XYZ file of C-alpha atoms in Angstrom:
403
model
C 2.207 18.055 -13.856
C 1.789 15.438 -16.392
C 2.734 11.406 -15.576
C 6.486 9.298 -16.061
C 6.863 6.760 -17.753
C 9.562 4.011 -18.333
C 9.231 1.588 -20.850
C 10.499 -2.530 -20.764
C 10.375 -4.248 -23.804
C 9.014 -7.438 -23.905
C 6.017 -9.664 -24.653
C 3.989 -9.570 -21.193
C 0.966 -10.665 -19.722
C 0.689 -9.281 -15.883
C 2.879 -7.648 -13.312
C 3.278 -7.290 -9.795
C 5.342 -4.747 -8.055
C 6.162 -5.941 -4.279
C 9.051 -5.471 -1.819
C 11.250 -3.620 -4.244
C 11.013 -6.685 -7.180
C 8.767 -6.026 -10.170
C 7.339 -9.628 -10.976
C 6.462 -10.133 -14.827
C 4.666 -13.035 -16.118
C 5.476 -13.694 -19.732
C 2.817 -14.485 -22.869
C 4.723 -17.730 -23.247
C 3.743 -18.858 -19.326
C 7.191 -17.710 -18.070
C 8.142 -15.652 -14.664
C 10.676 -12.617 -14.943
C 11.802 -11.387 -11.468
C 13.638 -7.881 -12.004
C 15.444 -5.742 -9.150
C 13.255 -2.649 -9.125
C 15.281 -1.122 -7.007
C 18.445 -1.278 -8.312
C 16.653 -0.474 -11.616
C 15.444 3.015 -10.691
C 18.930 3.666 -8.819
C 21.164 3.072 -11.792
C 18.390 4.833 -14.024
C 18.770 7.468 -11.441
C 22.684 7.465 -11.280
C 22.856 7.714 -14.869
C 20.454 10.906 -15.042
C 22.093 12.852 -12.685
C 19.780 16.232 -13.471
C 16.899 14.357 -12.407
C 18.109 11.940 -10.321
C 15.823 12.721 -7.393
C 12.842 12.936 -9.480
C 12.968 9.143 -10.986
C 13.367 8.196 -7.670
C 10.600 10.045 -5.721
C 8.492 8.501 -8.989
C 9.420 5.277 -9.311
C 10.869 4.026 -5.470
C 9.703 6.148 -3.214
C 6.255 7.537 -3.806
C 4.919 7.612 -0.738
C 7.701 10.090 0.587
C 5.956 13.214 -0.571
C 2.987 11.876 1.476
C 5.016 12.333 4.675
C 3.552 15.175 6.315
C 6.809 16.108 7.862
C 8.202 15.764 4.497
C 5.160 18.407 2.897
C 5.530 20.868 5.498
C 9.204 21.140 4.204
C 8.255 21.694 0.959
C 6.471 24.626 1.188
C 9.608 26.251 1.173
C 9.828 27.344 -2.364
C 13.700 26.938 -2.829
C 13.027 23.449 -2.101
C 9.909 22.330 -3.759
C 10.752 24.404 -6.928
C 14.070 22.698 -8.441
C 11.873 18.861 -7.343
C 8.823 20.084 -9.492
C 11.504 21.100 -12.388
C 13.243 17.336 -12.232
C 10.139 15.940 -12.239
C 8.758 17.989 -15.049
C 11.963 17.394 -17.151
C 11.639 13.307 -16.404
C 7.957 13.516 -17.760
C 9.480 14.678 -21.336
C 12.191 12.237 -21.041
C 11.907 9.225 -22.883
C 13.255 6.561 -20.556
C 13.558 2.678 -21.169
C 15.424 -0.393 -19.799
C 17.194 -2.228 -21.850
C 16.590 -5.713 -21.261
C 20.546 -6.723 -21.988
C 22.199 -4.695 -20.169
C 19.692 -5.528 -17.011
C 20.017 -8.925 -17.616
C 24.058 -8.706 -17.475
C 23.784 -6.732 -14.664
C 22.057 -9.419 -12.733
C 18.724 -7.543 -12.331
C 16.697 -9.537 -14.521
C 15.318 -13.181 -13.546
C 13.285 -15.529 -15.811
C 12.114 -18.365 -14.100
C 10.030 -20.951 -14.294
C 6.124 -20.026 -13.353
C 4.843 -22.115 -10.179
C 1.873 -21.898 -12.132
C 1.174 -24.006 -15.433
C -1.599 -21.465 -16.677
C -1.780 -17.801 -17.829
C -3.623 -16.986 -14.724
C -6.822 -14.308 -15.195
C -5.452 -12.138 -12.113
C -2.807 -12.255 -9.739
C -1.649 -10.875 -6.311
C 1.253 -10.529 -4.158
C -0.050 -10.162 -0.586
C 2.140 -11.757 2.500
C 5.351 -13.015 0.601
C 2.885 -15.335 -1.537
C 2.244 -14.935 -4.716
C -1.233 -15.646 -6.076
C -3.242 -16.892 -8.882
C -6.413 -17.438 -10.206
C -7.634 -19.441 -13.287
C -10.982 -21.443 -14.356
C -9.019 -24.366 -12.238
C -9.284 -22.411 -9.428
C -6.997 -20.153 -6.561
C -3.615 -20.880 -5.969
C -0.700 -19.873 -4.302
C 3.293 -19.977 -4.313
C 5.696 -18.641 -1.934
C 7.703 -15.535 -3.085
C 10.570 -15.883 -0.588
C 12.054 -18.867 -2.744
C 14.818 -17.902 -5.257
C 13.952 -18.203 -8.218
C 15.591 -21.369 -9.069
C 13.684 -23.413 -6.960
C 10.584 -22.017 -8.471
C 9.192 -25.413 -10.023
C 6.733 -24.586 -13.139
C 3.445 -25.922 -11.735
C 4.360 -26.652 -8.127
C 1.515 -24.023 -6.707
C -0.836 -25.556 -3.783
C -4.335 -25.296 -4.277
C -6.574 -23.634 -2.348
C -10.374 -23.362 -4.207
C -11.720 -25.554 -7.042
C -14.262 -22.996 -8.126
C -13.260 -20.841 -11.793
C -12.033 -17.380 -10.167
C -11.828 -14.602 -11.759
C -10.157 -11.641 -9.944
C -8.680 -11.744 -6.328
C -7.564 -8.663 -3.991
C -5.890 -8.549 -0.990
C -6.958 -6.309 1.896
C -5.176 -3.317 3.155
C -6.582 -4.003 6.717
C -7.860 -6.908 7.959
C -5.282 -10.036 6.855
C -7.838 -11.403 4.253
C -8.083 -12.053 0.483
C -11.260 -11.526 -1.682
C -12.108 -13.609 -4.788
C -14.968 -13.659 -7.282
C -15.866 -17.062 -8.778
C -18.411 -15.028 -11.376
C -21.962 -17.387 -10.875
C -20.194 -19.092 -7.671
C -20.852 -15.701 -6.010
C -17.798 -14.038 -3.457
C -15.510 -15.756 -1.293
C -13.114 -14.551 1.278
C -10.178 -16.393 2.735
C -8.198 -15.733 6.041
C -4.372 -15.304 5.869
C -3.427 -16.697 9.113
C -0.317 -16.834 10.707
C 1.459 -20.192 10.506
C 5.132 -20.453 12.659
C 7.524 -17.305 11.129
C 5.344 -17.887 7.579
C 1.488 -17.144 6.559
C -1.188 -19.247 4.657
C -4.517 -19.092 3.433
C -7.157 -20.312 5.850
C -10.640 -21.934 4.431
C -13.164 -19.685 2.287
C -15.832 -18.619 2.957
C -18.711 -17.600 0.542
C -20.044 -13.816 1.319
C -22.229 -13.850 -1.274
C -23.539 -16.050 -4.177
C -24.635 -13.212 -6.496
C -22.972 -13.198 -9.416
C -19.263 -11.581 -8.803
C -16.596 -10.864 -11.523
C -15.218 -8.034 -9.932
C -14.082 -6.556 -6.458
C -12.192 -4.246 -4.566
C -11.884 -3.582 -0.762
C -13.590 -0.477 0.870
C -12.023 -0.656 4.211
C -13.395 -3.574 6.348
C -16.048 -4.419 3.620
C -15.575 -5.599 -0.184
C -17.258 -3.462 -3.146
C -18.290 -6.779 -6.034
C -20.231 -6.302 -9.408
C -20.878 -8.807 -12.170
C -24.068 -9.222 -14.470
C -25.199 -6.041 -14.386
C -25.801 -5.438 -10.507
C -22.967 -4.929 -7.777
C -23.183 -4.425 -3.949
C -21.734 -4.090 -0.599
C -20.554 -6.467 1.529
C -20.311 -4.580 4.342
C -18.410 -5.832 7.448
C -18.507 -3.605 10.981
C -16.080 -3.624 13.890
C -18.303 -4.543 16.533
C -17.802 -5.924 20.352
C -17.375 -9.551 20.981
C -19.815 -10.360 23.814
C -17.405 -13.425 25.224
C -14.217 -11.316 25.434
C -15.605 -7.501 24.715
C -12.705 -7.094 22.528
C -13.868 -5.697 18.876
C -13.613 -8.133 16.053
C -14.815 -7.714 11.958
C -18.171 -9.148 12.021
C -20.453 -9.791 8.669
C -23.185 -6.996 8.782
C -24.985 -7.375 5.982
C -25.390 -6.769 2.202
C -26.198 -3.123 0.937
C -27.279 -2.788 -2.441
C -26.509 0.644 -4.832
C -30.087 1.941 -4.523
C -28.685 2.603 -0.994
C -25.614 3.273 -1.361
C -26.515 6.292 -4.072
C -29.909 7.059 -2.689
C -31.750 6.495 -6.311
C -32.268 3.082 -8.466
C -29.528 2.180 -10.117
C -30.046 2.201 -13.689
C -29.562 -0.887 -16.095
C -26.153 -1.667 -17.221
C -24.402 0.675 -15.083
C -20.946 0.097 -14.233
C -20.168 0.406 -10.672
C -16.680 0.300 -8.566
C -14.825 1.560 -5.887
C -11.895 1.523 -3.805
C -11.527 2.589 0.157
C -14.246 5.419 0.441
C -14.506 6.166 -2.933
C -17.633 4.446 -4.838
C -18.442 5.503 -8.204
C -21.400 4.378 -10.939
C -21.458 5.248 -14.407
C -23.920 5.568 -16.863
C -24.417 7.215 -20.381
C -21.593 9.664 -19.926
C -22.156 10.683 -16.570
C -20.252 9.560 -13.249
C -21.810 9.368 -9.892
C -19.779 9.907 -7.192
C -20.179 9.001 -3.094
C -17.733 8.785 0.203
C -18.768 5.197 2.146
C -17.928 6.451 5.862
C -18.918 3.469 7.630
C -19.785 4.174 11.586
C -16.775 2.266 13.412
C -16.527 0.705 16.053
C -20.483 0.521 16.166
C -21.994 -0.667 19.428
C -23.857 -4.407 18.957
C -27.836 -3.433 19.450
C -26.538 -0.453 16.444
C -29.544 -1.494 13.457
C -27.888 -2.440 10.045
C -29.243 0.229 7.941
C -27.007 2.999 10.519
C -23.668 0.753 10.601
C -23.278 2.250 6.721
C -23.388 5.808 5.796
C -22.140 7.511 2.420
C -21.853 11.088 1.754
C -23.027 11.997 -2.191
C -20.607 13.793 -4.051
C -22.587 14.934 -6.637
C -22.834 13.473 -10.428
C -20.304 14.615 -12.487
C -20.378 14.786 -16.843
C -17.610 12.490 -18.086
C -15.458 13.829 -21.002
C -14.745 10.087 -21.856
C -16.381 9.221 -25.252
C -14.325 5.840 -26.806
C -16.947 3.659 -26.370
C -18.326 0.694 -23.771
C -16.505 0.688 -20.621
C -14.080 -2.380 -20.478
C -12.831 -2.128 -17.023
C -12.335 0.568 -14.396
C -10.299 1.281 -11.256
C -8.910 3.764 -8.810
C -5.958 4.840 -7.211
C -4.971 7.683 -5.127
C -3.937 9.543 -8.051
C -7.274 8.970 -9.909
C -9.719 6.952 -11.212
C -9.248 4.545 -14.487
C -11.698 4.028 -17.437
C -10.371 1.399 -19.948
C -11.920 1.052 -23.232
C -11.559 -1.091 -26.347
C -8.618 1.130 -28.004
C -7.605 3.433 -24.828
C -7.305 4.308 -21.339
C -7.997 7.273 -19.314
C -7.246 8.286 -16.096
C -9.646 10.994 -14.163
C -6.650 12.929 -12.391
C -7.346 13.521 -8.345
C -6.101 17.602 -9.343
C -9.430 17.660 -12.138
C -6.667 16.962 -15.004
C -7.065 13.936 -17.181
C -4.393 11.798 -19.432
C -5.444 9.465 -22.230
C -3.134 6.330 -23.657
C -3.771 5.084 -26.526
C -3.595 1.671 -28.006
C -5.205 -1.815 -27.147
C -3.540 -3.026 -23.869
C -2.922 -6.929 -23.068
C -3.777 -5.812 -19.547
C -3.652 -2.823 -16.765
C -2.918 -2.622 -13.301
C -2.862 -0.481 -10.251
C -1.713 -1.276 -6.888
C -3.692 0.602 -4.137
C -2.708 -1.561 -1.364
C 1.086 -0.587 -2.351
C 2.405 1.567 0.305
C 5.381 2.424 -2.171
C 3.930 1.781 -5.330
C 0.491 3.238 -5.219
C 1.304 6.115 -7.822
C 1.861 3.630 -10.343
C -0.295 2.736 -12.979
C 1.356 -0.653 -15.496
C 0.040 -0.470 -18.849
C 0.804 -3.607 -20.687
C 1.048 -3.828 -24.524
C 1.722 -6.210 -27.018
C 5.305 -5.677 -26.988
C 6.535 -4.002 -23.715
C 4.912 -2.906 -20.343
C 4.910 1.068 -19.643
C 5.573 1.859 -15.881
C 3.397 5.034 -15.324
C 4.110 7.687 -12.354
C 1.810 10.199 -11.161
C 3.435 13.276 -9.335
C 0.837 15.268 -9.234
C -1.275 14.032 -6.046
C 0.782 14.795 -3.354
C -0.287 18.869 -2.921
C -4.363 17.706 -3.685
C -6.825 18.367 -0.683
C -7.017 14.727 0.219
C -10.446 15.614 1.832
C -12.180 17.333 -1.264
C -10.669 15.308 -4.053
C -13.310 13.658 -6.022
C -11.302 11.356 -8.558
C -9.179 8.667 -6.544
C -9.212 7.534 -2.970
C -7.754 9.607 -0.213
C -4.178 9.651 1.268
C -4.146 9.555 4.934
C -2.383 12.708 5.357
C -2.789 16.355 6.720
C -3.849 19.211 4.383
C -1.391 21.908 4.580
């Protein structure tokens, strides 16, 4: 079943999709702040033959992953007329127009709390966050939009970051800081709101990018990347378990073999990929939880190979990569592909501004944004909710039961 897509036209730089609001900052510096919600419903109202389909796509993508929900559509005479709306949608060629949103009161622009075009962003606790060469900052998300003050963000880290990712699990935020190595800051509670505690450094290898593999944080930069690998272990004072620092395991390890020169190497939750000269290495990180405290380091980390698979992906160096439940995401200078979790692939063409994917998203995790010079494509994938979650090789795994 091949992807959605809706289009908004516009001159973009990133997005965010959080709490039902799709957060777009502008090429100028700007913040839009559009109703997602009320977006899809209307888009849905007005499409009435595939009503259900745009919204199991665009709202509500983690419904399908219900496994009361999948054990009701095995009934053919209910899955069948879903599969045809959502086939139909996948031909349709749907946009927003940004007018008639606007009128509507769906569409925002506000001021940015932030007076740079920041290099990545987050949404993670009601905050929003930035990085920039100035360093990581924050704003809160819960104020309306007009008392968003353009540069009125509190600072949190002078070092230049460069990407930062928020954990699904453990109430923390990773950042790379490139030659300044990894840091990772506690959100702690404060009152009814949350804020970022002091940073620590995990790491100061070189660190442009990162992701979170359960407790522990996948980085890579200058040609080498590595595990950071956190356990749940005991505390001896009150035998409760708490996410200690283990140690750091490097690829050789983690894929049994040296890894070659100028491999590129990420992951996300147990997936960990490295790829080199066409070819795609693939293996599960099943780290050994809760692990008892005299457990030696080199047991606390296991990973199952997967095998190394020929990639059919030929346009050149790899600029960036990532993964999502639905697949795994190779961007190069003029295109990006996406390895489908169901062995399918789909190629877009064109030079993007910027891409993102939001596997923390519990709603939103099916969605790809795809950011061009003049508008940002919202991508769905449908096609990952009937994959063995178990033997799937492109994407991280859904939590659910095979049926």
């Amino acid at each position: 079943m091949h992807s959605l897509k809706v289009s908004i036209p516009g001159s973009f730089w990133d997005s965010q999709i959080y709490s039902g609001e799709l957060t777009v900052f502008g090429s100028s510096g700007e913040m839009h702040r559009l109703n997602w919600k009320a977006m899809i419903d209307e888009l849905a109202e007005s499409n009435q033959n595939i009503r259900t389909g745009l919204r199991i796509a665009f709202s509500d993508s983690d419904l399908l992953y219900n496994n009361q929900v999948r054990r009701i559509l095995l009934d053919p005479a209910i899955r069948s007329p879903i599969d045809a709306q959502l086939r139909t949608a996948g031909a349709c060629n749907l946009e927003f127009d940004r007018q008639t949103i606007a009128a509507r009161l769906r569409w925002q622009k506000v001021p940015s709390p932030f007076d740079f075009l920041p290099t990545d962003t987050d949404i993670y606790y009601n905050k929003i966050f930035a990085t920039g060469e100035s360093g990581l900052f924050s704003a809160s998300r819960s104020a309306g939009g007009s008392s968003l003050v353009e540069g009125s963000a509190q600072k949190h880290h002078d070092a230049s970051m460069f990407q930062i990712k928020g954990s699904p699990s453990c109430t923390a935020i990773a950042a790379t800081a490139a030659a300044d190595g990894l840091f990772e800051f506690p959100v702690e509670k404060s009152d009814q709101s949350y804020r970022l505690g002091t940073g620590k450094r995990l790491t100061d290898r070189t660190c442009v990018v990162c992701d979170w593999t359960f407790n522990s944080v996948l980085g890579s930069g200058d040609g080498t990347a590595f595990l950071a690998s956190f356990v749940q272990a005991p505390d001896r004072l009150t035998r409760k378990s708490a996410r200690v620092f283990s140690r750091i395991v490097e690829t050789a390890e983690i894929f049994e073999e040296l890894t070659p020169a100028e491999a590129t190497v990420w992951g996300c939750r147990e997936k960990i990929y490295l790829a080199k000269d066409g070819f795609v290495r693939i293996a599960d990180y099943m780290p050994q939880e809760p692990v008892k405290a005299n457990t030696p380091a080199s047991q606390r980390d296991k990973f199952e190979q997967r095998g190394v698979h020929e990639s059919s992906l030929a346009d050149g160096p790899i600029v960036a990569t990532g993964t999502a439940p639905f697949g795994t995401i190779f961007e190069y200078p003029s295109s990006l592909r996406v390895e489908r979790s169901d062995g399918g692939s789909e190629t877009f063409d064109g030079e993007l501004v910027h891409w993102r994917v939001f596997p923390r998203s519990e709603h939103y995790s099916n969605q790809l944004h795809l950011i061009y010079e003049d508008r940002l494509d919202v991508v769905s994938f449908v096609h990952d909710y009937f994959v063995d979650q178990r033997q799937k090789l492109w994407g991280f795994s859904r939590g659910v039961s095979n049926l």
